[in-house]
Amino acid sequence: MPSWSVVVPAKRLAVAKTRLRPLTGLPGGDHAALVLALLADTVSAALACARVGSVVVVTDEPRAAELVRGLGARAVTDEPDRGLNPALEHGAAQAGGDAVAALSSDLPALRSAELDAALAAAAAATRGFVADAQGTGTTLLTAVGTPLRPRFGRDSATAHRDDGAVPLTGDWPGLLRDVDTPDDLRAALALGAGPRTTELLRGSPTLAVHLGAAR
């Protein structure tokens, strides 16, 4: 059983998750707190996964770096500063090891058992990926004994498949449900969010009211 290094990218708060701002931009919405809560629940689930040996978060956001270090992850700066894919390649190089995975930072409903199952399936492939709930994006990209070669961006699931990565499927709904929009967040809450996201929503009347259908 390989020990996986998981690389998580985290943008600066000022430019992260802009499509959530119709919700978090409301009075009392606290956009930064929600972005950090999504990150915390994602990283915590990864750290609790039996197959994960280390989690490296690539970020130039001081608050994100402080948060993930407190959880037990390692934070490294985005030295290339050329976008998401170079940042992930940098994180993979910093993490080292033969088994490396890139994981989205916005998976509040992720369970460690789901990630464990996905990585178990990934161990049989040189490169693999998990598509998001819509089937177009990618929430997990894996590589064993070969460069990660991330192709994140528009239609990344197709880009990764065309580049030779094997589609991985299984019963892991929380791994598929990344959060870009308020509707995505409602769907993640319906699955059951992690403690940081749940605590934030309970303490925010604004978010609780506007996400009430999923609570």
Coordinates of N, CA and C in Angstrom, one line a residue, residues 10-211:
A10 N -4.5 26.5 -2.6 CA -5.3 27.4 -1.9 C -5.0 28.8 -2.4
K11 N -6.0 29.5 -3.1 CA -5.8 30.8 -3.6 C -5.8 31.8 -2.5
R12 N -5.3 33.0 -2.8 CA -5.5 34.2 -1.8 C -6.9 34.4 -1.7
L13 N -7.3 34.8 -0.4 CA -8.7 34.9 -0.1 C -9.4 36.0 -1.0
A14 N -8.7 37.0 -1.4 CA -9.3 38.1 -2.2 C -9.8 37.6 -3.6
V15 N -9.2 36.5 -4.1 CA -9.6 36.0 -5.4 C -10.2 34.6 -5.4
A16 N -10.4 34.0 -4.2 CA -10.9 32.7 -4.1 C -12.4 32.6 -4.1
K17 N -12.9 31.6 -4.8 CA -14.3 31.3 -4.8 C -15.2 32.6 -5.0
T18 N -14.9 33.3 -6.1 CA -15.7 34.5 -6.4 C -17.1 34.2 -6.8
R19 N -17.4 33.0 -7.3 CA -18.8 32.7 -7.6 C -19.7 32.5 -6.4
L20 N -19.1 32.4 -5.2 CA -19.9 32.4 -4.0 C -20.3 33.7 -3.5
R21 N -19.7 34.8 -4.0 CA -20.0 36.1 -3.5 C -21.4 36.6 -3.5
P22 N -22.3 36.1 -4.5 CA -23.7 36.5 -4.4 C -24.3 36.1 -3.0
L23 N -23.7 35.1 -2.4 CA -24.2 34.6 -1.1 C -23.3 35.2 0.0
T24 N -22.0 35.1 -0.1 CA -21.1 35.5 1.0 C -20.9 37.0 1.0
G25 N -21.3 37.7 -0.1 CA -21.2 39.2 -0.1 C -22.4 39.9 0.6
L26 N -23.4 39.1 1.0 CA -24.5 39.7 1.8 C -24.0 40.1 3.1
P27 N -24.6 41.0 3.8 CA -24.2 41.4 5.1 C -24.2 40.2 6.1
G28 N -23.0 40.0 6.7 CA -22.9 38.9 7.6 C -22.4 37.6 6.9
G29 N -22.2 37.7 5.6 CA -21.8 36.5 4.8 C -20.5 35.9 5.1
D30 N -19.5 36.8 5.3 CA -18.1 36.5 5.7 C -17.5 35.5 4.7
H31 N -17.2 36.0 3.6 CA -16.6 35.2 2.5 C -15.3 34.5 2.9
A32 N -14.4 35.2 3.5 CA -13.1 34.6 3.8 C -13.3 33.5 4.8
A33 N -14.2 33.6 5.8 CA -14.4 32.6 6.8 C -14.9 31.3 6.1
L34 N -15.8 31.5 5.1 CA -16.3 30.3 4.5 C -15.3 29.6 3.6
V35 N -14.5 30.4 2.9 CA -13.4 29.8 2.1 C -12.4 29.0 3.0
L36 N -12.1 29.6 4.1 CA -11.2 28.9 5.0 C -11.8 27.6 5.7
A37 N -13.1 27.7 5.9 CA -13.8 26.5 6.5 C -13.8 25.4 5.5
L38 N -14.0 25.7 4.2 CA -14.0 24.6 3.2 C -12.6 24.0 3.1
L39 N -11.6 24.8 3.1 CA -10.2 24.3 3.1 C -9.9 23.5 4.3
A40 N -10.3 23.9 5.5 CA -10.1 23.2 6.7 C -10.7 21.8 6.7
D41 N -11.9 21.7 6.3 CA -12.6 20.4 6.3 C -12.0 19.5 5.2
T42 N -11.6 20.0 4.1 CA -10.9 19.2 3.1 C -9.6 18.7 3.6
V43 N -8.7 19.6 4.1 CA -7.4 19.1 4.6 C -7.6 18.2 5.8
S44 N -8.5 18.4 6.7 CA -8.7 17.5 7.8 C -9.1 16.1 7.3
A45 N -10.0 16.0 6.3 CA -10.3 14.7 5.8 C -9.1 14.0 5.2
A46 N -8.3 14.7 4.5 CA -7.1 14.1 3.9 C -6.1 13.6 4.9
L47 N -5.9 14.5 5.9 CA -5.0 14.1 7.0 C -5.4 12.8 7.8
A48 N -6.8 12.6 7.8 CA -7.3 11.5 8.6 C -7.3 10.2 7.7
C49 N -7.0 10.3 6.5 CA -7.0 9.2 5.5 C -5.8 8.2 5.8
A50 N -6.1 7.0 5.9 CA -5.0 6.0 6.3 C -3.9 5.9 5.2
R51 N -4.3 6.1 4.0 CA -3.3 6.0 2.9 C -2.5 7.3 2.7
V52 N -2.8 8.3 3.4 CA -2.1 9.6 3.2 C -1.0 9.8 4.2
G53 N 0.2 10.0 3.7 CA 1.4 10.2 4.6 C 1.6 11.6 4.9
S54 N 1.3 12.5 4.0 CA 1.5 14.0 4.2 C 0.5 14.8 3.3
V55 N 0.2 16.0 3.8 CA -0.6 16.9 3.0 C 0.2 18.2 2.9
V56 N 0.4 18.6 1.6 CA 1.1 19.9 1.3 C 0.1 20.9 0.7
V57 N 0.0 22.0 1.3 CA -0.9 23.1 0.8 C 0.0 24.1 0.2
V58 N -0.3 24.4 -1.1 CA 0.4 25.4 -1.9 C -0.4 26.7 -1.8
T59 N 0.1 27.7 -1.1 CA -0.6 29.0 -1.0 C 0.3 30.2 -0.7
D60 N -0.2 31.3 -1.1 CA 0.4 32.6 -0.8 C -0.5 33.4 0.2
E61 N -1.5 32.7 0.7 CA -2.4 33.4 1.6 C -2.0 33.1 3.0
P62 N -1.5 34.1 3.8 CA -1.1 33.8 5.2 C -2.1 33.2 6.1
R63 N -3.3 33.5 6.0 CA -4.3 32.9 6.8 C -4.6 31.5 6.5
A64 N -4.5 31.1 5.2 CA -4.6 29.7 4.9 C -3.5 28.9 5.3
A65 N -2.2 29.5 5.2 CA -1.0 28.8 5.6 C -1.1 28.5 7.1
E66 N -1.5 29.5 7.9 CA -1.5 29.4 9.4 C -2.6 28.3 9.7
L67 N -3.7 28.3 9.0 CA -4.8 27.4 9.3 C -4.3 25.9 9.1
V68 N -3.7 25.7 7.9 CA -3.4 24.3 7.6 C -2.2 23.8 8.5
R69 N -1.3 24.6 8.8 CA -0.2 24.2 9.7 C -0.8 23.8 11.1
G70 N -1.8 24.5 11.5 CA -2.4 24.2 12.8 C -3.1 22.8 12.7
L71 N -3.5 22.4 11.5 CA -4.2 21.1 11.4 C -3.2 20.0 11.3
G72 N -2.0 20.3 10.9 CA -1.0 19.3 10.8 C -0.4 19.1 9.4
A73 N -0.9 20.0 8.5 CA -0.4 19.9 7.1 C 0.8 20.8 7.0
R74 N 1.5 20.7 5.9 CA 2.6 21.5 5.5 C 2.2 22.6 4.5
A75 N 2.6 23.8 4.7 CA 2.3 24.9 3.8 C 3.5 25.4 3.1
V76 N 3.5 25.5 1.7 CA 4.6 26.0 0.9 C 4.1 27.1 0.1
T77 N 4.9 28.1 -0.2 CA 4.5 29.2 -1.0 C 4.5 28.8 -2.5
D78 N 3.7 29.5 -3.3 CA 3.6 29.3 -4.7 C 4.7 30.0 -5.4
E79 N 5.8 29.4 -5.4 CA 7.0 30.0 -6.0 C 6.9 30.3 -7.5
P80 N 6.3 29.3 -8.3 CA 6.2 29.6 -9.7 C 5.3 30.9 -10.0
D81 N 4.2 31.0 -9.2 CA 3.3 32.1 -9.3 C 2.8 32.3 -10.8
R82 N 2.5 31.1 -11.4 CA 2.1 31.1 -12.8 C 0.8 30.5 -13.0
G83 N 0.0 30.3 -12.0 CA -1.3 29.7 -12.1 C -1.4 28.3 -11.4
L84 N -2.6 27.7 -11.5 CA -2.9 26.5 -10.7 C -2.0 25.3 -11.1
N85 N -1.8 25.0 -12.3 CA -1.1 23.8 -12.7 C 0.4 23.9 -12.3
P86 N 1.1 25.0 -12.6 CA 2.5 25.1 -12.1 C 2.6 25.1 -10.6
A87 N 1.6 25.6 -9.9 CA 1.5 25.5 -8.4 C 1.5 24.1 -7.9
L88 N 0.6 23.3 -8.6 CA 0.5 21.9 -8.2 C 1.8 21.1 -8.5
E89 N 2.4 21.4 -9.6 CA 3.7 20.7 -10.0 C 4.7 21.1 -8.9
H90 N 4.7 22.3 -8.5 CA 5.7 22.8 -7.4 C 5.4 22.0 -6.1
G91 N 4.1 21.9 -5.8 CA 3.7 21.2 -4.6 C 4.1 19.8 -4.6
A92 N 3.9 19.1 -5.8 CA 4.3 17.7 -5.9 C 5.8 17.5 -5.7
A93 N 6.5 18.5 -6.3 CA 8.0 18.4 -6.2 C 8.4 18.6 -4.7
Q94 N 7.7 19.5 -4.0 CA 8.1 19.7 -2.6 C 7.6 18.5 -1.7
A95 N 6.5 17.8 -2.1 CA 6.0 16.7 -1.3 C 6.9 15.5 -1.5
G96 N 7.4 15.3 -2.7 CA 8.2 14.1 -2.9 C 7.4 12.8 -2.8
G97 N 8.1 11.7 -2.9 CA 7.4 10.4 -2.9 C 7.0 9.9 -4.2
D98 N 6.7 8.6 -4.3 CA 6.3 8.0 -5.6 C 4.9 8.1 -5.9
A99 N 4.0 8.3 -4.9 CA 2.6 8.4 -5.1 C 2.1 9.8 -4.6
V100 N 1.7 10.6 -5.6 CA 1.3 12.0 -5.4 C -0.1 12.2 -5.9
A101 N -0.9 12.9 -5.2 CA -2.3 13.3 -5.6 C -2.6 14.8 -5.4
A102 N -3.2 15.4 -6.4 CA -3.7 16.7 -6.3 C -5.2 16.7 -5.9
L103 N -5.5 17.4 -4.9 CA -6.9 17.4 -4.4 C -7.5 18.8 -4.3
S104 N -8.7 19.0 -4.8 CA -9.4 20.3 -4.7 C -9.5 20.7 -3.2
S105 N -9.5 22.0 -3.0 CA -9.5 22.6 -1.7 C -10.9 22.9 -1.1
D106 N -11.9 22.5 -1.9 CA -13.3 22.9 -1.6 C -14.2 21.8 -1.5
L107 N -13.9 20.8 -0.7 CA -14.7 19.5 -0.6 C -15.2 19.4 0.8
P108 N -16.1 20.2 1.3 CA -16.5 20.1 2.7 C -17.2 18.9 3.1
A109 N -17.7 18.1 2.2 CA -18.4 16.9 2.5 C -17.6 15.6 2.3
L110 N -16.3 15.8 2.0 CA -15.4 14.7 1.9 C -15.2 13.9 3.1
R111 N -15.3 12.6 3.0 CA -15.0 11.7 4.1 C -13.6 11.1 3.9
S112 N -12.9 10.9 5.0 CA -11.6 10.2 4.8 C -11.7 8.8 4.2
A113 N -12.7 8.1 4.5 CA -12.9 6.8 3.9 C -13.1 6.8 2.4
E114 N -13.8 7.9 1.9 CA -14.0 8.1 0.5 C -12.6 8.3 -0.2
L115 N -11.8 9.2 0.4 CA -10.5 9.4 -0.2 C -9.7 8.2 -0.1
D116 N -9.7 7.4 1.0 CA -9.0 6.2 1.1 C -9.4 5.2 0.0
A117 N -10.7 5.1 -0.3 CA -11.1 4.2 -1.4 C -10.7 4.6 -2.7
A118 N -10.7 5.9 -3.0 CA -10.3 6.5 -4.3 C -8.8 6.3 -4.5
L119 N -8.0 6.5 -3.4 CA -6.5 6.3 -3.5 C -6.2 4.8 -3.7
A120 N -7.0 3.9 -3.1 CA -6.8 2.5 -3.3 C -7.0 2.1 -4.7
A121 N -8.0 2.7 -5.3 CA -8.3 2.4 -6.8 C -7.2 3.1 -7.6
A122 N -6.7 4.2 -7.2 CA -5.6 4.9 -8.0 C -4.3 4.2 -8.0
A123 N -4.1 3.4 -6.9 CA -2.8 2.7 -6.8 C -2.5 1.7 -8.0
A124 N -3.6 1.3 -8.6 CA -3.5 0.4 -9.8 C -3.2 1.1 -11.1
A125 N -3.3 2.4 -11.1 CA -3.1 3.2 -12.3 C -1.8 4.1 -12.2
T126 N -1.1 4.2 -13.3 CA 0.0 5.1 -13.3 C -0.5 6.5 -13.1
R127 N -1.5 6.9 -13.8 CA -2.1 8.2 -13.5 C -3.7 8.0 -13.5
G128 N -4.4 8.7 -12.6 CA -5.8 8.5 -12.6 C -6.4 9.9 -12.2
F129 N -7.7 10.0 -12.3 CA -8.4 11.2 -11.9 C -9.9 10.8 -11.6
V130 N -10.4 11.7 -10.7 CA -11.9 11.6 -10.3 C -12.5 12.9 -10.8
A131 N -13.5 12.7 -11.7 CA -14.3 13.8 -12.2 C -15.3 14.3 -11.1
D132 N -15.6 15.6 -11.2 CA -16.6 16.2 -10.3 C -18.0 15.7 -10.6
A133 N -18.9 16.2 -9.8 CA -20.3 15.8 -9.9 C -20.9 16.1 -11.3
Q134 N -20.4 17.1 -11.9 CA -20.9 17.5 -13.2 C -20.3 16.7 -14.3
G135 N -19.2 16.0 -14.0 CA -18.5 15.2 -15.0 C -17.5 16.0 -15.9
T136 N -17.3 17.3 -15.7 CA -16.5 18.1 -16.5 C -15.2 18.5 -15.8
G137 N -15.2 18.8 -14.5 CA -14.1 19.2 -13.8 C -13.4 18.0 -13.1
T138 N -12.3 18.2 -12.4 CA -11.5 17.2 -11.7 C -11.4 17.6 -10.2
T139 N -11.7 16.7 -9.3 CA -11.4 16.9 -7.9 C -10.2 16.2 -7.4
L140 N -9.8 15.1 -8.0 CA -8.6 14.4 -7.6 C -7.8 13.9 -8.8
L141 N -6.5 14.2 -8.8 CA -5.6 13.7 -9.9 C -4.5 12.9 -9.2
T142 N -4.1 11.7 -9.7 CA -3.1 10.9 -9.0 C -2.1 10.5 -10.0
A143 N -0.9 10.2 -9.4 CA 0.2 9.7 -10.2 C 1.1 8.8 -9.3
V144 N 1.5 7.7 -9.9 CA 2.4 6.8 -9.1 C 3.6 6.5 -10.0
G145 N 4.8 6.9 -9.5 CA 6.0 6.7 -10.2 C 6.2 7.5 -11.5
T146 N 5.4 8.5 -11.6 CA 5.5 9.3 -12.9 C 5.1 10.8 -12.5
P147 N 5.4 11.8 -13.3 CA 5.0 13.1 -13.0 C 3.5 13.3 -13.0
L148 N 3.0 14.2 -12.2 CA 1.6 14.4 -12.0 C 0.9 15.0 -13.2
R149 N 1.6 15.9 -13.9 CA 1.1 16.5 -15.2 C -0.4 17.0 -15.0
P150 N -0.6 17.9 -14.1 CA -2.0 18.5 -14.0 C -2.4 19.3 -15.2
R151 N -3.7 19.1 -15.5 CA -4.3 19.8 -16.6 C -5.6 20.5 -16.2
F152 N -5.6 21.1 -15.0 CA -6.8 21.7 -14.4 C -7.1 23.0 -15.2
G153 N -8.4 23.3 -15.2 CA -8.9 24.4 -16.0 C -10.3 24.0 -16.6
R154 N -10.7 24.7 -17.6 CA -12.0 24.3 -18.3 C -11.9 22.9 -18.8
D155 N -13.0 22.1 -18.6 CA -13.1 20.8 -19.0 C -11.9 19.9 -18.7
S156 N -11.4 20.0 -17.4 CA -10.2 19.3 -17.0 C -10.4 17.8 -17.0
A157 N -11.6 17.3 -16.8 CA -11.8 15.9 -16.9 C -11.4 15.3 -18.3
T158 N -11.8 16.0 -19.3 CA -11.5 15.6 -20.7 C -10.0 15.8 -20.9
A159 N -9.4 16.9 -20.4 CA -8.0 17.1 -20.6 C -7.1 16.1 -19.9
H160 N -7.5 15.7 -18.7 CA -6.8 14.6 -18.0 C -6.9 13.3 -18.7
R161 N -8.1 13.0 -19.2 CA -8.3 11.7 -19.9 C -7.5 11.7 -21.2
D162 N -7.6 12.8 -21.9 CA -6.8 12.9 -23.2 C -5.3 12.8 -23.0
D163 N -4.9 13.2 -21.8 CA -3.4 13.1 -21.5 C -3.0 11.7 -20.9
G164 N -4.0 10.8 -20.9 CA -3.6 9.4 -20.5 C -4.0 9.0 -19.1
A165 N -4.6 9.9 -18.3 CA -5.1 9.6 -16.9 C -6.3 8.7 -17.0
V166 N -6.4 7.7 -16.1 CA -7.6 6.8 -16.1 C -8.7 7.3 -15.3
P167 N -9.9 7.4 -15.8 CA -11.0 7.8 -14.9 C -11.2 6.8 -13.8
L168 N -11.4 7.3 -12.6 CA -11.7 6.5 -11.4 C -13.1 6.7 -10.9
T169 N -13.8 5.7 -10.7 CA -15.2 5.8 -10.2 C -15.4 5.0 -9.0
G170 N -16.4 5.4 -8.2 CA -16.7 4.6 -7.0 C -17.8 5.3 -6.2
D171 N -18.1 4.8 -5.0 CA -19.1 5.3 -4.1 C -18.4 6.3 -3.2
W172 N -18.1 7.5 -3.7 CA -17.5 8.6 -2.9 C -18.1 9.9 -3.3
P173 N -19.4 10.2 -2.9 CA -20.1 11.4 -3.3 C -19.5 12.7 -2.8
G174 N -18.9 12.6 -1.6 CA -18.3 13.8 -1.0 C -17.0 14.2 -1.8
L175 N -16.4 13.3 -2.4 CA -15.2 13.6 -3.2 C -15.6 14.2 -4.5
L176 N -16.8 14.0 -5.0 CA -17.2 14.6 -6.3 C -17.8 16.0 -6.1
R177 N -18.1 16.4 -4.9 CA -18.9 17.6 -4.7 C -18.0 18.8 -4.2
D178 N -17.3 19.3 -5.2 CA -16.6 20.6 -4.9 C -17.6 21.7 -4.9
V179 N -17.2 22.9 -4.4 CA -18.1 24.0 -4.1 C -17.5 25.2 -4.9
D180 N -18.3 25.6 -5.9 CA -18.0 26.8 -6.6 C -19.1 27.9 -6.5
T181 N -20.3 27.4 -6.4 CA -21.5 28.3 -6.4 C -22.4 28.0 -5.1
P182 N -23.3 28.9 -4.8 CA -24.2 28.6 -3.7 C -25.0 27.3 -3.9
D183 N -25.4 26.9 -5.1 CA -26.0 25.7 -5.3 C -25.1 24.5 -5.0
D184 N -23.8 24.6 -5.3 CA -22.9 23.5 -5.0 C -22.8 23.4 -3.5
L185 N -22.8 24.5 -2.8 CA -22.7 24.5 -1.3 C -23.9 23.8 -0.7
R186 N -25.1 24.1 -1.3 CA -26.3 23.4 -0.8 C -26.2 21.9 -1.0
A187 N -25.7 21.5 -2.1 CA -25.6 20.1 -2.4 C -24.6 19.4 -1.5
A188 N -23.5 20.1 -1.2 CA -22.5 19.6 -0.2 C -23.1 19.4 1.2
L189 N -23.9 20.5 1.6 CA -24.5 20.4 2.9 C -25.5 19.3 3.0
A190 N -26.2 19.0 1.9 CA -27.2 17.9 1.9 C -26.5 16.5 2.1
L191 N -25.2 16.4 1.7 CA -24.4 15.2 2.0 C -23.9 15.2 3.4
G192 N -23.8 16.3 4.0 CA -23.2 16.4 5.4 C -21.9 17.0 5.4
A193 N -21.7 18.3 5.7 CA -20.4 19.0 5.7 C -19.6 18.6 6.9
G194 N -18.3 18.9 6.8 CA -17.4 18.7 7.9 C -17.6 19.7 9.1
P195 N -16.9 19.6 10.2 CA -17.2 20.4 11.4 C -17.0 21.9 11.2
R196 N -15.9 22.3 10.5 CA -15.6 23.7 10.4 C -16.7 24.4 9.5
T197 N -17.1 23.8 8.4 CA -18.2 24.4 7.6 C -19.5 24.4 8.4
T198 N -19.8 23.3 9.0 CA -21.1 23.2 9.8 C -21.1 24.3 10.9
E199 N -20.0 24.4 11.6 CA -20.0 25.4 12.7 C -20.1 26.8 12.2
L200 N -19.5 27.1 11.1 CA -19.6 28.5 10.5 C -21.0 28.8 10.1
L201 N -21.7 27.8 9.5 CA -23.1 28.1 9.0 C -24.0 28.2 10.2
R202 N -23.8 27.4 11.3 CA -24.6 27.6 12.5 C -24.5 28.9 13.1
G203 N -23.3 29.5 13.0 CA -23.0 30.8 13.6 C -23.3 32.0 12.7
S204 N -23.8 31.8 11.5 CA -24.1 32.9 10.6 C -25.5 32.9 10.2
P205 N -26.3 33.8 10.8 CA -27.8 33.9 10.4 C -28.0 34.1 8.9
T206 N -27.1 34.9 8.3 CA -27.2 35.2 6.9 C -27.1 33.9 6.1
L207 N -26.0 33.1 6.3 CA -25.8 31.9 5.5 C -26.9 30.9 5.9
A208 N -27.3 30.8 7.2 CA -28.3 29.8 7.6 C -29.6 30.0 6.8
V209 N -30.0 31.3 6.7 CA -31.3 31.6 6.1 C -31.2 31.3 4.6
H210 N -30.1 31.7 3.9 CA -30.1 31.5 2.5 C -29.7 30.1 2.1
L211 N -29.3 29.3 3.0 CA -29.0 27.9 2.7 C -29.9 27.0 3.5

